[in-house]
Coordinates of C-alpha atoms and ligand atoms in Angstrom, one line a residue:
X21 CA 86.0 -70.6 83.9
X22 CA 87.4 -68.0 86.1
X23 CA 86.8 -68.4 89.8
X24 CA 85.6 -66.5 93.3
X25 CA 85.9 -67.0 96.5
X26 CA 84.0 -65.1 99.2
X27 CA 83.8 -65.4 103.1
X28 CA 81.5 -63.8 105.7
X29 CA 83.2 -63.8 109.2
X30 CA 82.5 -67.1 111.5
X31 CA 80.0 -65.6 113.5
X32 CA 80.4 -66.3 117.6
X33 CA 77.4 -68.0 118.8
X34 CA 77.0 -66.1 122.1
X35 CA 73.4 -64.9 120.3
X36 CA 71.2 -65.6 117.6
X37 CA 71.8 -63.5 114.0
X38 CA 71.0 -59.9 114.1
X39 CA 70.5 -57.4 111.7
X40 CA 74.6 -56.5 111.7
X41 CA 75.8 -60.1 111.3
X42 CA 72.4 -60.2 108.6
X43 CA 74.1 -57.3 106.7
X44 CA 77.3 -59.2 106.4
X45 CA 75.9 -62.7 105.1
X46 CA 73.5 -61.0 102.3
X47 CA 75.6 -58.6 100.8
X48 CA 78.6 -61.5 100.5
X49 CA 75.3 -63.8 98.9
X50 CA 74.6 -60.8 96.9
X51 CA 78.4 -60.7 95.6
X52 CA 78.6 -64.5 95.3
X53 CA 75.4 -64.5 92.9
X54 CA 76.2 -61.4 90.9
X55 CA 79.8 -63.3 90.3
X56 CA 77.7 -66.5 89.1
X57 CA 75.7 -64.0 87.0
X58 CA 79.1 -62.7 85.5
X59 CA 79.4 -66.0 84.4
X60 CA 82.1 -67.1 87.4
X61 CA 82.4 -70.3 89.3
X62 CA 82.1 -69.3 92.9
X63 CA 82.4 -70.9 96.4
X64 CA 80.8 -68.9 99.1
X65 CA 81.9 -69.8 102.6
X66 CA 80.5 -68.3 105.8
X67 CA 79.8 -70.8 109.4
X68 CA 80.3 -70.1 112.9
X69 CA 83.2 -69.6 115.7
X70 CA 82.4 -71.9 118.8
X71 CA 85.3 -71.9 120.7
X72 CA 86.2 -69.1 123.5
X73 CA 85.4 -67.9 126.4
X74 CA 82.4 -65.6 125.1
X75 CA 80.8 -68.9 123.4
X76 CA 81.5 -70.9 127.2
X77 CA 79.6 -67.9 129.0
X78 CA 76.4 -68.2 127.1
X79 CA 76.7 -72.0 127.4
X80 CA 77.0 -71.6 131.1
X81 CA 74.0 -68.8 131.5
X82 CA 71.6 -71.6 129.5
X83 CA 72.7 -74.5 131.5
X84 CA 74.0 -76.4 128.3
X85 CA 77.2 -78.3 128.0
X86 CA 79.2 -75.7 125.4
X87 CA 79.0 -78.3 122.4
X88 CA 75.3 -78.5 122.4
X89 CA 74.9 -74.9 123.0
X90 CA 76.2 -74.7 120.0
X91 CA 74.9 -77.3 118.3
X92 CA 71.6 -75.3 118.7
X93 CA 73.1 -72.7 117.5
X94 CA 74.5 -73.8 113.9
X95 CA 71.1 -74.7 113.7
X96 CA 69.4 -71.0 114.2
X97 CA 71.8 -69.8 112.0
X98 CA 71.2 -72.0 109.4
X99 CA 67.6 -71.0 109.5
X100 CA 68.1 -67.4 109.2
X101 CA 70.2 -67.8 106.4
X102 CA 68.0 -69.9 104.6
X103 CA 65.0 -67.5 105.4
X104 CA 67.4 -64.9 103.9
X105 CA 67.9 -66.8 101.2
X106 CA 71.7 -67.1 101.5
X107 CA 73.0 -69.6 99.2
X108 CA 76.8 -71.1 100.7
X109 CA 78.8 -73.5 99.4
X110 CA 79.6 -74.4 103.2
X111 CA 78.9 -73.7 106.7
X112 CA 82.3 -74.0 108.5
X113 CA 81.9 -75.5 112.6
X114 CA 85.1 -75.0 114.4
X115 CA 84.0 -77.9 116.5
X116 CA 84.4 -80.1 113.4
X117 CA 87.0 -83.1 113.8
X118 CA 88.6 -82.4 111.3
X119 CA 89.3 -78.8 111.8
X120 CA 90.5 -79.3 115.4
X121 CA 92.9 -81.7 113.6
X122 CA 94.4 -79.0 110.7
X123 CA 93.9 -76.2 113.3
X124 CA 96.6 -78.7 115.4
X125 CA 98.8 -79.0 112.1
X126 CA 99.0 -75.4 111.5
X127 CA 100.1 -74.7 115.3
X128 CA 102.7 -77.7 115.3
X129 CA 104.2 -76.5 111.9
X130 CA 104.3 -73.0 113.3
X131 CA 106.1 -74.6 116.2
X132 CA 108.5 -77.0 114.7
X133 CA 109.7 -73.9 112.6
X134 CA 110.5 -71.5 115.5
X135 CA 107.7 -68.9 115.3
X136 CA 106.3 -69.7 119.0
X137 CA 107.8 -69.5 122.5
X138 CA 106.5 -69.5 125.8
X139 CA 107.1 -65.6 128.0
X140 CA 104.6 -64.0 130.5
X141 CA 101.6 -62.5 129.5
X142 CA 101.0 -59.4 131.1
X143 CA 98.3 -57.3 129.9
X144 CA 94.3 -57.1 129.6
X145 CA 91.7 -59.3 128.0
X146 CA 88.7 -58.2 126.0
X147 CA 86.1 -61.2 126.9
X148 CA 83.2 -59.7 124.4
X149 CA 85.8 -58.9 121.5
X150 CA 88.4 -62.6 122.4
X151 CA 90.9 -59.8 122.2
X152 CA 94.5 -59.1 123.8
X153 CA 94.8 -55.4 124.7
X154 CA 97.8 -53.4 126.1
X155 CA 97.5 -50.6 128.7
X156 CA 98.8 -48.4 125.8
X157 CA 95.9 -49.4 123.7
X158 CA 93.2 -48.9 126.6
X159 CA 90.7 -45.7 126.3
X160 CA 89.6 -44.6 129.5
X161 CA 90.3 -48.0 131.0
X162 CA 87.8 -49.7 127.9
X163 CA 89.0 -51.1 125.1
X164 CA 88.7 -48.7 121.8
X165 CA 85.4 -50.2 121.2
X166 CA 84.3 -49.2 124.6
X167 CA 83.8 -53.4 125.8
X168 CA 84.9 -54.2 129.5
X169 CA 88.3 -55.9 129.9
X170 CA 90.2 -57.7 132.7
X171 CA 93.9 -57.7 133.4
X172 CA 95.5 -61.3 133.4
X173 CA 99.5 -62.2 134.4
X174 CA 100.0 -65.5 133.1
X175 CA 102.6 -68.2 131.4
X176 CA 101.5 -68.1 127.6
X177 CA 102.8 -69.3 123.7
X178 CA 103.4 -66.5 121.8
X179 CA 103.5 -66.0 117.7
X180 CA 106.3 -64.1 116.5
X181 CA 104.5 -61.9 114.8
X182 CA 106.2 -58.9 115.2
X183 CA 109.0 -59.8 112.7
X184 CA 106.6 -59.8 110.0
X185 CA 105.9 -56.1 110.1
X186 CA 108.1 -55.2 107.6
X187 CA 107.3 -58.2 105.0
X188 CA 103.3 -57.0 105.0
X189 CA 104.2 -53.0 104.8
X190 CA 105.8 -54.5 101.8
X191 CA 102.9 -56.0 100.7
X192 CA 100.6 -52.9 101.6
X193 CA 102.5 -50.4 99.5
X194 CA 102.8 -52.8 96.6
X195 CA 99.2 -53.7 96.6
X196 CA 97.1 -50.3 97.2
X197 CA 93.9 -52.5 96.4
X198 CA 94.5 -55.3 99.0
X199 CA 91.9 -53.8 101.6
X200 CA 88.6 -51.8 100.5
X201 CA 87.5 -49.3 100.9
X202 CA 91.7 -47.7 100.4
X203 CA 91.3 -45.6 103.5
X204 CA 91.1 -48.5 105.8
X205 CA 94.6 -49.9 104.0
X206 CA 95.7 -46.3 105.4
X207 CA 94.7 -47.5 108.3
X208 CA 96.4 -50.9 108.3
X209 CA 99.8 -49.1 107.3
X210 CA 99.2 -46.4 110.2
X211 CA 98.8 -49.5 112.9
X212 CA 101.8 -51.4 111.7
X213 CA 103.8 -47.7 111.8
X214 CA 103.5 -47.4 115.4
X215 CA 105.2 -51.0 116.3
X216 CA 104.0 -54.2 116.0
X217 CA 104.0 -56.9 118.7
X218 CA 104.5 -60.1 119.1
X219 CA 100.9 -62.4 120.0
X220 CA 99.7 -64.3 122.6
X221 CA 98.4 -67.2 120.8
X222 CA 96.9 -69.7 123.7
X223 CA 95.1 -69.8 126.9
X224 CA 95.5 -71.9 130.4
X225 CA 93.2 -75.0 130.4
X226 CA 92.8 -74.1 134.4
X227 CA 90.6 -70.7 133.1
X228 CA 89.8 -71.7 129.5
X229 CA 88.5 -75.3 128.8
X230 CA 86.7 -74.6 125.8
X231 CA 89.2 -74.6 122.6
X232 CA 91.1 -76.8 120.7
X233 CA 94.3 -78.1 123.1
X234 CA 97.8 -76.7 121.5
X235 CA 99.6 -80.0 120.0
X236 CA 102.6 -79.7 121.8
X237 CA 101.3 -78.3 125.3
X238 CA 97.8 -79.8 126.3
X239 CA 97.7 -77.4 129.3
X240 CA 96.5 -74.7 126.8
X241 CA 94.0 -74.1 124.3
X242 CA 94.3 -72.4 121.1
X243 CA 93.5 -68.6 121.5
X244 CA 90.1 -68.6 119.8
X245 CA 90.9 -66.3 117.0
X246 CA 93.5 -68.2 115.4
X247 CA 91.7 -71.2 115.6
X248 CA 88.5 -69.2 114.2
X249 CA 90.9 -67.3 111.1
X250 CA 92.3 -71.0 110.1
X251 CA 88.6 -71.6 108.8
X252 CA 89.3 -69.6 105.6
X253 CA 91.9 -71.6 104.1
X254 CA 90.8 -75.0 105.8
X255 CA 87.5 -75.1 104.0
X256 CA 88.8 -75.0 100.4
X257 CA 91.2 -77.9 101.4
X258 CA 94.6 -76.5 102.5
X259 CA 96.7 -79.8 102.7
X260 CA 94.4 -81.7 101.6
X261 CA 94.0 -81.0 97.6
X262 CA 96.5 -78.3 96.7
X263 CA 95.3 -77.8 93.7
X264 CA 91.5 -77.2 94.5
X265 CA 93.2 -74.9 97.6
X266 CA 94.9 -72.8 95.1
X267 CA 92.1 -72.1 92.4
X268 CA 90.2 -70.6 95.2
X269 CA 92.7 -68.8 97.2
X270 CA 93.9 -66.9 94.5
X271 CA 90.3 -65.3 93.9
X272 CA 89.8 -64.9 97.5
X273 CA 87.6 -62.0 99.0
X274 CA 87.1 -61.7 102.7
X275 CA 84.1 -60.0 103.5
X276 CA 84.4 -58.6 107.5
X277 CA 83.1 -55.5 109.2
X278 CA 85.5 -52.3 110.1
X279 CA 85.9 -53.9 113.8
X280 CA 87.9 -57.1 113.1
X281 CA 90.2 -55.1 110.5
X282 CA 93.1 -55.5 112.5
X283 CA 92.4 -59.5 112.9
X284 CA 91.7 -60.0 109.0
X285 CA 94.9 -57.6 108.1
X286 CA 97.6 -57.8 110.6
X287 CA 97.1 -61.3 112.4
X288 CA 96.1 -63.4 109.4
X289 CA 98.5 -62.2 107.1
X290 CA 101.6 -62.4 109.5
X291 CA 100.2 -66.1 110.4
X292 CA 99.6 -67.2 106.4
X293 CA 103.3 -65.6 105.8
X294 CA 105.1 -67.9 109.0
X295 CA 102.7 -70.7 107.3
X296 CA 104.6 -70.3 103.9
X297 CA 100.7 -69.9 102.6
X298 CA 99.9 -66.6 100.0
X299 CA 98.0 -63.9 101.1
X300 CA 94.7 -63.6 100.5
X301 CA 93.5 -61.3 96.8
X302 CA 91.0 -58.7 99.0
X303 CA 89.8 -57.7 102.1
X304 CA 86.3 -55.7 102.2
X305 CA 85.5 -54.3 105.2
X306 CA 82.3 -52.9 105.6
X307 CA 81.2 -49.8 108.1
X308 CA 78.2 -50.7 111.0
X309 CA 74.6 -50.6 110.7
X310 CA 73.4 -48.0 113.5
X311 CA 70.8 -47.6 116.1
X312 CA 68.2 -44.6 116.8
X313 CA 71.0 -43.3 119.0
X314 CA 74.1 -43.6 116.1
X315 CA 75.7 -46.3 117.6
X316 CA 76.9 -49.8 116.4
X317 CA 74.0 -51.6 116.8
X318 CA 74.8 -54.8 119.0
X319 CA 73.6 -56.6 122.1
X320 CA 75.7 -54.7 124.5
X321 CA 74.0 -51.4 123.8
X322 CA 70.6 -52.7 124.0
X323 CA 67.8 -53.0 121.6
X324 CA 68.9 -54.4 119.0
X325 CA 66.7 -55.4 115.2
X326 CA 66.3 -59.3 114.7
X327 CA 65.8 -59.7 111.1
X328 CA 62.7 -62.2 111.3
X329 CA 60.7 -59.1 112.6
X330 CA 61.7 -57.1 110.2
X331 CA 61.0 -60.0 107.4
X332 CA 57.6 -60.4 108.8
X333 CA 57.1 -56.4 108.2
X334 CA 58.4 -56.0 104.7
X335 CA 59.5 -60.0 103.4
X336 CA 63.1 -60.8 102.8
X337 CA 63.7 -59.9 99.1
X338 CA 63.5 -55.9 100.3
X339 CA 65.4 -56.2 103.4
X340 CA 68.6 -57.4 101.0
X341 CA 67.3 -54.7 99.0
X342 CA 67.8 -52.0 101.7
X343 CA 71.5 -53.5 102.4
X344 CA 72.4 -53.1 99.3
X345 CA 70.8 -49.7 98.3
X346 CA 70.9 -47.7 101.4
X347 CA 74.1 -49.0 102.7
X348 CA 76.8 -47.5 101.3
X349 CA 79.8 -50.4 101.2
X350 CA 82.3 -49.0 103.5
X351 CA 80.6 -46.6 105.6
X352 CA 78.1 -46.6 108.9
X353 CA 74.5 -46.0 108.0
X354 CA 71.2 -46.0 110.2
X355 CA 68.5 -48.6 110.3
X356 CA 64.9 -49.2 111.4
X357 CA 62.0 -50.0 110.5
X358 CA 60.9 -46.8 108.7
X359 CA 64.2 -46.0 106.8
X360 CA 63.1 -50.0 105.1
X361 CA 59.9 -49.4 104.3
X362 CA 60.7 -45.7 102.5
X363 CA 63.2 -47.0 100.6
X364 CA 60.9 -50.0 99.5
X365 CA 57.8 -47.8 98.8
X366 CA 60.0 -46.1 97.3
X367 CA 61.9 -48.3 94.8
X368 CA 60.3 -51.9 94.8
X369 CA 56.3 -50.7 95.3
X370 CA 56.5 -47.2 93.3
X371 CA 59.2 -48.0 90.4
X372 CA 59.6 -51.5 89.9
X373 CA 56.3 -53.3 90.8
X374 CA 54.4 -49.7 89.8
X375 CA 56.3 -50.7 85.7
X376 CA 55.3 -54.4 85.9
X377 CA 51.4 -54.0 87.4
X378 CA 51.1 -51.4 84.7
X379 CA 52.7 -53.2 82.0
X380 CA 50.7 -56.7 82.4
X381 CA 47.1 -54.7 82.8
X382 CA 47.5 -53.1 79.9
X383 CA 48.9 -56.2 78.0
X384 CA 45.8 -58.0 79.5
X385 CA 43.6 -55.5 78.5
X386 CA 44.3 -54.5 74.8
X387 CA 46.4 -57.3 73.9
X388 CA 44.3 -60.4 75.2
X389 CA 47.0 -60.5 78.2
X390 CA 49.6 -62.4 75.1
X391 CA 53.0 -60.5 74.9
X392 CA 52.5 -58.1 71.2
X393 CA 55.4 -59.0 68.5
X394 CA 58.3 -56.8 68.2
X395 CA 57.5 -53.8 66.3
X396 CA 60.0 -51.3 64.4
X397 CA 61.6 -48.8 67.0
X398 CA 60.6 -45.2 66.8
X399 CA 62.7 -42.4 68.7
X400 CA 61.8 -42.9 72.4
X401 CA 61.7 -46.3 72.2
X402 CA 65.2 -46.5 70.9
X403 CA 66.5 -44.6 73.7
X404 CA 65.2 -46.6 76.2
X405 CA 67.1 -49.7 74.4
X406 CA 70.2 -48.0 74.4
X407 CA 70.2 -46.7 77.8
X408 CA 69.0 -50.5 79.4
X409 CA 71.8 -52.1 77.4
X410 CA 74.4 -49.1 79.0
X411 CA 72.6 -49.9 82.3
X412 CA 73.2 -53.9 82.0
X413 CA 77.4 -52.4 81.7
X414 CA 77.3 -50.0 84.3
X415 CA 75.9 -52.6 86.9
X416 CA 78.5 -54.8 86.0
X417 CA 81.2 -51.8 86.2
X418 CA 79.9 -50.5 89.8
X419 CA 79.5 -54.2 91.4
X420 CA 83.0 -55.2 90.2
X421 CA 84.4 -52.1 92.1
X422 CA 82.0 -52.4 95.0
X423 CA 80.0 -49.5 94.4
X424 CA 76.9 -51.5 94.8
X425 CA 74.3 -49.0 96.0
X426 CA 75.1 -47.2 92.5
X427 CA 74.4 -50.1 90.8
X428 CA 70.8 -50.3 92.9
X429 CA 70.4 -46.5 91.5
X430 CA 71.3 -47.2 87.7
X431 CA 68.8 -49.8 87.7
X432 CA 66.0 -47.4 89.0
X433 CA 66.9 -44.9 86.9
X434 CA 66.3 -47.0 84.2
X435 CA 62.7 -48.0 85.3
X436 CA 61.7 -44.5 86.5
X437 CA 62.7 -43.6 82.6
X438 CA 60.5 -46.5 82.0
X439 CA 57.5 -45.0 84.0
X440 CA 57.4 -41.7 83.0
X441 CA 57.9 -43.2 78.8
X442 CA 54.7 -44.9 79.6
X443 CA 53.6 -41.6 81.3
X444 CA 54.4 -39.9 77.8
X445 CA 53.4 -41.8 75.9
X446 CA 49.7 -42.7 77.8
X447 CA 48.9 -46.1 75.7
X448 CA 45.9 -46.0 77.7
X449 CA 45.0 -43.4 75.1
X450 CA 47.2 -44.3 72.1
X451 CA 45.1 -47.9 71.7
X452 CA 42.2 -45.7 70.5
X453 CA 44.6 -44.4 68.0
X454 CA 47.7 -46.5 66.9
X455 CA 47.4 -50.3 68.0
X456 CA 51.0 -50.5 66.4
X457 CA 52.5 -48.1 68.3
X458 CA 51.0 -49.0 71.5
X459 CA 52.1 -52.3 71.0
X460 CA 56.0 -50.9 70.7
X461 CA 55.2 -49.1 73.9
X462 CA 54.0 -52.0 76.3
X463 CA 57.4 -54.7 74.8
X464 CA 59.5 -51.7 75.3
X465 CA 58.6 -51.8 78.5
X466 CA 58.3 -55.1 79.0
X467 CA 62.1 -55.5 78.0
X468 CA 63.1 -53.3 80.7
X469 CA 61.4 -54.7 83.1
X470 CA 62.8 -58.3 81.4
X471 CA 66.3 -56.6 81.9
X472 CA 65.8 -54.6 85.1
X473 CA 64.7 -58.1 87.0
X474 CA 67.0 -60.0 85.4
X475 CA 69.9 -57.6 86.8
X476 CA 68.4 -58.0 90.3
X477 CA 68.6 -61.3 90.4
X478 CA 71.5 -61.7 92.7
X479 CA 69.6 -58.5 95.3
X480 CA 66.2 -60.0 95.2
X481 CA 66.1 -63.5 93.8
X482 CA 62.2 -64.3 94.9
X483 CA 60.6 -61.3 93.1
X484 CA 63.4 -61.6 90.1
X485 CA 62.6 -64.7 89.5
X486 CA 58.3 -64.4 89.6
X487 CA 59.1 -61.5 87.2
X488 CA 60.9 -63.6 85.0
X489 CA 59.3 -66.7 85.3
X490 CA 56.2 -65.0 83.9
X491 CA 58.3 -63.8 81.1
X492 CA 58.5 -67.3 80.3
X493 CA 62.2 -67.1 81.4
X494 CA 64.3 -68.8 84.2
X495 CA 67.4 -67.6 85.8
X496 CA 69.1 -65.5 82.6
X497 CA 72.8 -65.1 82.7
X498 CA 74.4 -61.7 81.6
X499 CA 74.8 -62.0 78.1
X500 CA 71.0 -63.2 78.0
X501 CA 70.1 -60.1 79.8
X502 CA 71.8 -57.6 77.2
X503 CA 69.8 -59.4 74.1
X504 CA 67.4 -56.4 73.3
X505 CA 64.1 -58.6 71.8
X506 CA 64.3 -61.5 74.2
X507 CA 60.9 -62.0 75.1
X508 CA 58.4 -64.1 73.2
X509 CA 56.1 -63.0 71.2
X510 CA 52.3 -64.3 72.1
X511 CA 53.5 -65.8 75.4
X512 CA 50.5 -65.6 77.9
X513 CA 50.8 -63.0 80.5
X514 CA 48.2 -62.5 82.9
X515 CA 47.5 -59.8 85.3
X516 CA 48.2 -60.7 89.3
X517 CA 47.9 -58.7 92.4
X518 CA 50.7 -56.4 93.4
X519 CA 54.1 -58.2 93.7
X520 CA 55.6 -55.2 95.9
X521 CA 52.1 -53.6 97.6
X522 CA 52.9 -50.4 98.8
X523 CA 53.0 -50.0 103.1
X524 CA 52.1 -48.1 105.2
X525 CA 54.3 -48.4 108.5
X526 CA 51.9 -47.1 111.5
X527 CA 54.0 -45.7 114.5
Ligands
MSP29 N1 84.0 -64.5 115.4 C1 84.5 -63.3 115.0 C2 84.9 -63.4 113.6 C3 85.9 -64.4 113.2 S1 86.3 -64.5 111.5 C4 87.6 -65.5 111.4 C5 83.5 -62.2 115.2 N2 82.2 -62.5 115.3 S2 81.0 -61.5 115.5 O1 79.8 -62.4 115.5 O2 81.2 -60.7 116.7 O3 80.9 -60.5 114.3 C6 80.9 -60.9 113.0 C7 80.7 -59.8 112.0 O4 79.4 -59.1 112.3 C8 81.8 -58.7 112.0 O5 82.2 -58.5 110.7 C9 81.1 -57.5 112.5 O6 81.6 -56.3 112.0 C10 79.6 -57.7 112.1 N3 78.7 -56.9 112.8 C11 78.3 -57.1 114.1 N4 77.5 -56.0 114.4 C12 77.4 -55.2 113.4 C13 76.6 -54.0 113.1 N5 75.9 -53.4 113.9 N6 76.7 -53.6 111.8 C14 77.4 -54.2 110.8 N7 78.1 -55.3 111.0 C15 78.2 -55.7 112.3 O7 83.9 -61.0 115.2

């Protein structure tokens, strides 16, 4: 069976999950389940960086020594993503044993093999990003994303990374699809085109305590973001069980916003390449969820949306909706609580739950609420088919080249078809008439909605799977899905309140 690997970034645990670092873990959940549904064997990684001087500060302002700081903190992530309903394989800790000890392996190999020396670091230091900076890269004394930095002279270890430039320009030009979306592989080749230097790769234990010690100099730790990009390769058993390693690692997808580009496509690759380790298959970088006032939304700039508030307004299935749909992969888009609650009156409460409260009252009502036999296909109903089994492809087309929110838009296309057949076709009045042809009417529908729930599965896997369950189905695959005439005849199906009741969101 063919195999995919996703990652979120380790998330710092200066804070508690917001909507941004949300909109990262569900859509990789939403990529790793739609794989499984494509009939893959995935592992979906995502965890938490603890090391740093960013993680130390919010130790220090709570009072907490840093490890259980962040043992706290693993645990409120763990509950967001289970309220999410993120399904991992694992939840990397950098504070784990055993990655301290591989994270020491890696830097020792690096060492033994000449890619680190010791020089002066001169230069500034971005505490909110763990980033180095040189006055070159400064805007208006910030960094580019506008974060406070500091200037530090000190004795460091450096990572030769600069003779690598040429080796991954190499691998840029002969692999246009190695970053998504392909302007931000423009942008990777554009960086590396002005000069590429070489990386500070520790800090002094007399400023930075918390970190992993460097093997061969305990006077320093490891600078937090190599420790923290190690994760990806550590989890699936780098040196441990080649084999299981490289099944993974050659399906590999990391999944990172547009701000740690550079980290994910410059550092990591130069480090795997003085590792002797393959590149990863794809990077995705995705654009930033925005405030009222178009910025990044993020603690620094205020107020910022916790995703529990906006679970208790609208439930968790249509918040992984709205990423999905109204976020276009790739690109910045806004967020609050009205833009939710429009696109799920919209899609979920008028379109989807509108078909499936229709479909089961009328079942209930001229059919003794049992599901009627399959009847032979006139015109309209015919055309539904076909277009539901062309909609079951182009999902699969559009999520395999990451246009997700058209794949949210086939889906309700097919529905809103669905809506207005039923609309046509009125077998509210057609019973009096034709109990044949109402009957082809109401399973026709019933198959779409069959299909349509079916296919978001992996987007909404709570409502999916009350849909299907009282379909008499559980958890279809893709194949299932495409089989027009699935359902079973006679099978019970009783009316219930409204699975997506509309709102109304008072200001
Ligand atoms: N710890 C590093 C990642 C190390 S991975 C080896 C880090 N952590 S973070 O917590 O600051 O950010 C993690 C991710 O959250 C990034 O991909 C970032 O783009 C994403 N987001 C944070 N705010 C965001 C928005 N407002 N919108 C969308 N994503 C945002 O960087």
């Amino acid at each position: 069976m063919k195999k995919f690997y996703i990652t979120t970034p380790i998330y710092y645990v200066n804070d508690k999950p917001h909507a941004g670092t949300s909109y990262s873990t569900v859509i990789a959940d939403i990529l790793n389940r739609y794989h499984q549904f494509f009939k893959k064997q995935t592992f979906f990684l995502t965890g938490i960086d603890e090391h740093g001087q960013k993680c130390r500060q919010a130790a220090q302002d709570k009072g907490l020594p840093p490890q259980t700081h962040c043992d706290q903190m693993a645990e409120i992530f763990k509950k967001y993503w289970k309220i999410l309903c993120i399904q991992y394989n694992h939840f990397y800790r950098t504070t784990s044993p055993s990655h301290k000890k591989s994270v020491q392996k890696a830097l020792q190999k690096l060492f033994d093999s000449g890619h680190i020396y010791e020089s002066t670091y001169e230069g500034w230091y971005c505490v909110s990003e763990e980033i180095f900076y040189t006055q070159k890269d400064l805007i208006n004394g910030l960094s580019p994303y506008g974060k406070k930095v500091t200037k530090i002279k000190e004795k460091n270890y450096f990572f030769k990374m600069s003779q690598f430039k040429n080796r991954l320009i190499e691998h840029l030009e002969k692999n246009p699809h190695f970053i998504y979306p392909p302007h931000r592989q423009n942008e990777v080749l554009g960086f590396l085109n002005q000069g590429l230097e070489d990386l500070c790769i520790s800090r002094p234990t007399t400023r930075l305590k918390w970190g992993i010690p460097l093997p061969f100099d305990p006077h320093y730790v490891v600078y937090v973001w190599i420790d923290a990009l190690l994760n990806y390769v550590f989890a699936i058993d780098l040196w441990k069980n080649n084999q299981n390693f490289h099944q993974w690692w050659e399906n590999s997808h990391h999944l990172i916003g547009k701000d740690i580009l550079i980290t994910h496509a410059v550092y990591w690759p130069c480090l795997l390449m003085a590792l002797e380790i393959p590149l990863p298959k794809h990077i995705i970088s995705h654009g930033w969820l925005l405030n009222k006032e178009q910025e990044k939304m993020s603690k620094s700039k205020g107020k910022i949306l916790d995703p529990l508030d906006l679970i208790d307004l609208i439930g968790s299935d249509p918040l992984r909706y709205f990423f999905i749909k109204s976020v276009r992969l790739g690109q910045d888009s806004p967020i609050s609580p009205s833009l939710i609650v429009k696109e799920y009156n919209q899609d979920l409460a008028n379109n989807l739950g509108n078909l499936f409260q229709r479909t089961i009252t009328l079942i209930s009502s001229y059919f003794d609420s049992k599901i009627p036999p399959p009847i032979p296909q006139d015109f309209n109903s015919k055309n539904i088919h076909h277009q539901a089994l062309k909609t079951c492809d182009d999902v699969k087309d559009k999520i395999f080249n990451l246009h997700l929110h058209k794949a949210m838009f086939e889906i309700m296309k097919l529905l809103d078809t669905t809506n207005r057949y039923l609309e046509n076709t009125a077998p509210w009045k057609l019973i009096q008439s034709d109990k044949q042809k109402t009957a082809l009417v109401l399973r026709t529908s019933l198959e779409v909605l069959r299909i349509s729930a079916s296919l978001l599965q992996p987007v909404i896997p709570q409502s999916s799977q009350k849909i299907l369950n009282k379909l008499g189905l559980h958890s279809p695959d893709f194949d299932q899905t495409k089989t027009w005439n699935a359902l079973q005849t006679h099978l019970p199906i009783t009316k219930e309140k409204p699975l997506f009741p509309r709102i109304q969101l008072r200001v």
